[in-house]
XYZ file of C-alpha atoms in Angstrom:
245
model
C -5.829 -0.781 -23.826
C -5.966 1.531 -20.794
C -6.324 4.642 -22.973
C -9.134 3.042 -24.985
C -11.056 2.239 -21.802
C -10.501 5.765 -20.436
C -11.741 7.285 -23.695
C -14.897 5.179 -23.583
C -15.547 6.092 -19.947
C -15.087 9.786 -20.677
C -18.245 9.666 -22.782
C -20.318 9.011 -19.651
C -18.186 9.716 -16.572
C -15.946 12.408 -15.116
C -12.467 10.875 -15.095
C -10.579 11.357 -11.832
C -7.185 9.924 -10.802
C -9.117 7.346 -8.757
C -11.038 6.233 -11.858
C -7.758 5.821 -13.744
C -6.429 3.784 -10.820
C -9.513 1.549 -10.970
C -8.900 0.925 -14.658
C -5.334 -0.121 -13.834
C -6.664 -2.507 -11.222
C -9.230 -3.923 -13.633
C -6.520 -4.674 -16.180
C -4.402 -6.326 -13.471
C -7.224 -8.781 -12.813
C -7.281 -9.939 -16.429
C -5.254 -12.972 -17.453
C -1.892 -12.322 -19.087
C 0.589 -14.891 -20.385
C 3.631 -12.733 -19.645
C 3.982 -13.840 -16.005
C 6.874 -14.750 -13.744
C 5.314 -18.138 -12.836
C 2.287 -19.990 -14.165
C -0.516 -20.998 -11.790
C 0.563 -24.624 -12.034
C 4.125 -23.675 -11.125
C 2.877 -21.627 -8.164
C 0.771 -24.513 -6.828
C 3.608 -27.021 -7.336
C 5.921 -24.675 -5.432
C 3.360 -24.285 -2.626
C 2.698 -28.029 -2.336
C 6.420 -28.708 -2.226
C 6.711 -26.267 0.694
C 3.831 -27.979 2.443
C 5.137 -31.506 1.882
C 8.581 -30.584 3.198
C 7.460 -28.447 6.139
C 9.578 -29.098 9.198
C 7.049 -28.123 11.840
C 4.458 -29.844 13.994
C 1.742 -28.323 16.151
C 0.055 -29.975 19.142
C -2.678 -28.504 21.322
C -1.628 -28.483 24.991
C -3.137 -27.219 28.243
C -2.576 -23.550 29.042
C -0.849 -24.575 32.264
C 1.802 -26.291 30.144
C 2.708 -23.140 28.176
C 6.307 -22.217 29.038
C 8.757 -19.867 27.271
C 7.888 -16.916 29.511
C 4.095 -17.274 29.562
C 2.444 -17.067 32.987
C -0.733 -16.034 34.781
C -0.692 -12.785 36.723
C -1.346 -13.623 40.383
C -3.500 -10.532 40.917
C -5.571 -10.404 37.709
C -5.401 -13.974 36.427
C -4.509 -12.586 32.969
C -2.234 -14.716 30.828
C 0.769 -12.659 29.709
C 4.422 -12.883 28.686
C 7.124 -12.033 31.195
C 8.630 -9.543 28.713
C 5.424 -7.498 28.725
C 5.170 -7.931 24.949
C 3.309 -10.003 22.346
C -0.200 -10.112 23.857
C -2.261 -10.739 26.986
C -5.413 -12.763 27.479
C -7.711 -10.519 29.495
C -11.313 -10.542 30.618
C -13.968 -8.213 29.150
C -17.480 -7.506 30.434
C -20.130 -6.358 27.943
C -23.437 -4.719 28.840
C -25.906 -4.584 25.935
C -29.300 -5.797 24.792
C -28.656 -5.468 21.045
C -26.982 -8.841 20.505
C -28.493 -12.310 20.133
C -28.487 -13.177 23.829
C -30.475 -10.056 24.681
C -28.194 -9.409 27.631
C -24.574 -8.729 28.443
C -21.826 -11.274 28.967
C -18.208 -11.741 30.020
C -15.481 -13.377 27.936
C -11.723 -13.695 27.510
C -10.130 -11.556 24.771
C -6.684 -11.108 23.283
C -5.169 -7.712 24.141
C -2.305 -7.120 21.714
C -2.314 -3.352 21.964
C -4.198 -0.961 19.709
C -1.382 -0.513 17.185
C 0.393 -3.833 17.399
C 0.830 -5.245 13.895
C 1.803 -4.402 10.340
C 0.864 -6.079 7.069
C 2.805 -5.114 3.952
C 2.702 -6.047 0.275
C 5.478 -5.380 -2.261
C 4.483 -4.648 -5.868
C 6.905 -4.788 -8.797
C 6.477 -4.923 -12.567
C 8.046 -7.656 -14.677
C 7.863 -7.028 -18.430
C 5.039 -4.555 -17.862
C 2.947 -6.898 -15.700
C 2.496 -6.002 -11.986
C 3.453 -8.823 -9.596
C 3.189 -9.086 -5.810
C 5.701 -10.745 -3.502
C 3.692 -13.343 -1.572
C 4.793 -15.379 1.436
C 3.907 -19.043 1.979
C 3.689 -18.464 5.715
C 3.517 -21.040 8.480
C 1.525 -20.116 11.583
C 0.747 -22.613 14.392
C -2.991 -21.875 14.171
C -3.259 -22.042 10.368
C -5.784 -24.400 8.857
C -3.489 -26.440 6.622
C -0.353 -25.076 8.376
C 0.823 -22.932 5.412
C -1.212 -20.182 3.751
C -0.422 -17.562 1.132
C 0.189 -14.335 3.069
C 1.372 -10.758 2.413
C 5.073 -10.017 1.904
C 5.334 -8.944 5.534
C 2.971 -9.907 8.334
C 4.193 -9.423 11.879
C 3.739 -7.672 15.199
C 5.867 -4.682 16.095
C 7.371 -6.807 18.899
C 8.688 -9.231 16.271
C 9.743 -6.301 14.095
C 11.792 -4.995 17.016
C 13.149 -8.506 17.730
C 11.715 -8.838 21.237
C 12.168 -12.582 20.752
C 15.957 -12.033 20.224
C 15.680 -13.888 16.912
C 15.809 -12.808 13.271
C 14.096 -9.746 11.870
C 11.169 -10.620 9.558
C 12.109 -10.701 5.883
C 11.717 -7.479 3.845
C 11.033 -5.251 6.875
C 13.418 -2.648 5.435
C 10.826 -1.865 2.744
C 8.179 -0.914 5.317
C 10.061 0.690 8.220
C 11.423 3.709 6.346
C 14.889 2.264 5.723
C 14.306 1.976 1.959
C 13.135 4.733 -0.382
C 9.944 3.252 -1.837
C 6.747 4.421 -3.511
C 3.948 4.014 -0.963
C 0.723 3.222 -2.840
C -1.453 2.614 0.198
C -1.052 3.051 3.950
C -4.036 2.808 6.282
C -5.086 1.288 9.596
C -7.764 -1.412 9.567
C -9.531 -2.882 12.615
C -8.942 -6.483 13.641
C -11.712 -8.962 14.549
C -13.497 -7.310 17.496
C -14.947 -10.580 18.733
C -11.531 -11.923 19.757
C -9.131 -8.952 19.834
C -9.525 -6.016 22.229
C -9.290 -2.606 20.468
C -6.715 -3.870 17.967
C -5.985 -2.411 14.545
C -3.422 -3.360 11.900
C -1.411 -1.091 9.595
C -1.859 -2.147 5.952
C 0.725 -0.999 3.396
C 1.234 -1.574 -0.319
C 4.539 -0.304 -1.699
C 5.985 -0.362 -5.206
C 9.652 -0.864 -6.072
C 11.760 -0.814 -9.211
C 14.920 -2.382 -7.814
C 15.649 -6.086 -8.084
C 14.415 -8.067 -5.089
C 15.562 -11.620 -4.496
C 12.845 -14.042 -3.469
C 13.397 -15.692 -0.112
C 12.813 -19.437 0.123
C 9.262 -18.807 1.323
C 8.312 -15.978 -1.093
C 7.109 -16.032 -4.688
C 5.953 -13.445 -7.265
C 2.226 -13.694 -8.141
C 0.015 -11.481 -10.327
C -3.339 -10.081 -9.232
C -5.145 -12.309 -11.739
C -3.417 -15.330 -10.208
C -4.293 -14.204 -6.669
C -7.934 -13.906 -7.706
C -7.791 -17.446 -9.088
C -6.155 -18.749 -5.903
C -8.978 -17.170 -3.895
C -11.281 -19.760 -5.479
C -9.403 -22.573 -3.700
C -10.269 -23.571 -0.123
C -8.024 -22.548 2.776
C -5.224 -21.117 0.642
C -5.238 -17.296 1.012
C -5.027 -15.987 4.569
C -7.237 -13.254 6.032
C -4.606 -10.493 5.940
C -3.824 -11.051 2.256
C -7.541 -11.124 1.407
C -7.963 -7.873 3.283
C -5.078 -5.968 1.717
C -5.867 -6.938 -1.897
C -9.464 -5.809 -1.390
C -8.093 -2.300 -1.878
C -6.880 -3.260 -5.349
């Protein structure tokens, strides 16, 4: 099929490696029956995770935040005693090009310019590319669990500043494993809430067998595109990284 499409395109276009890559991506977005899980099986798996989630989230006052969080006596900034994770700082803006017609001040999250990494693992099963997707819980998630990239974490978590476990599959993105890197670029974070932050996005391809963790599942690009049609299911980082594909 790919060769037929390339031959047709050659009649009107100059075929570059990027064009061939786009054809691959087009074919990935088409439905194929030879998949690891059906869409119904994926949604049943997701709903089972959601129904059995052992986590609760309650909004509290900032003054009640413990676990090392405190206000700096000199600046008033909210920060962690370790110096890691992020700070809540103040920012003053002078401009007349926005809606207010004047400048303003606001709090912003300062997580460092190069603070986070988002990674996606690609692997073929019976000739069909699949992606290892995480059903990830975050305290601020709408719906508590959202489909997320294979790896989504800050470098502080990657380096175990919290003294807990390393995020799953980090060895595929930190240079420990010999992998085929398909994509590696920095993308800016939301500049209305984060101060000068950008996130490293990576897509890597493997041939070796990878065992799914309890929170991960293999999904095709066609299935991800179908899941995008459902409300509140695919998180922002996963939407961003598959936009390259």
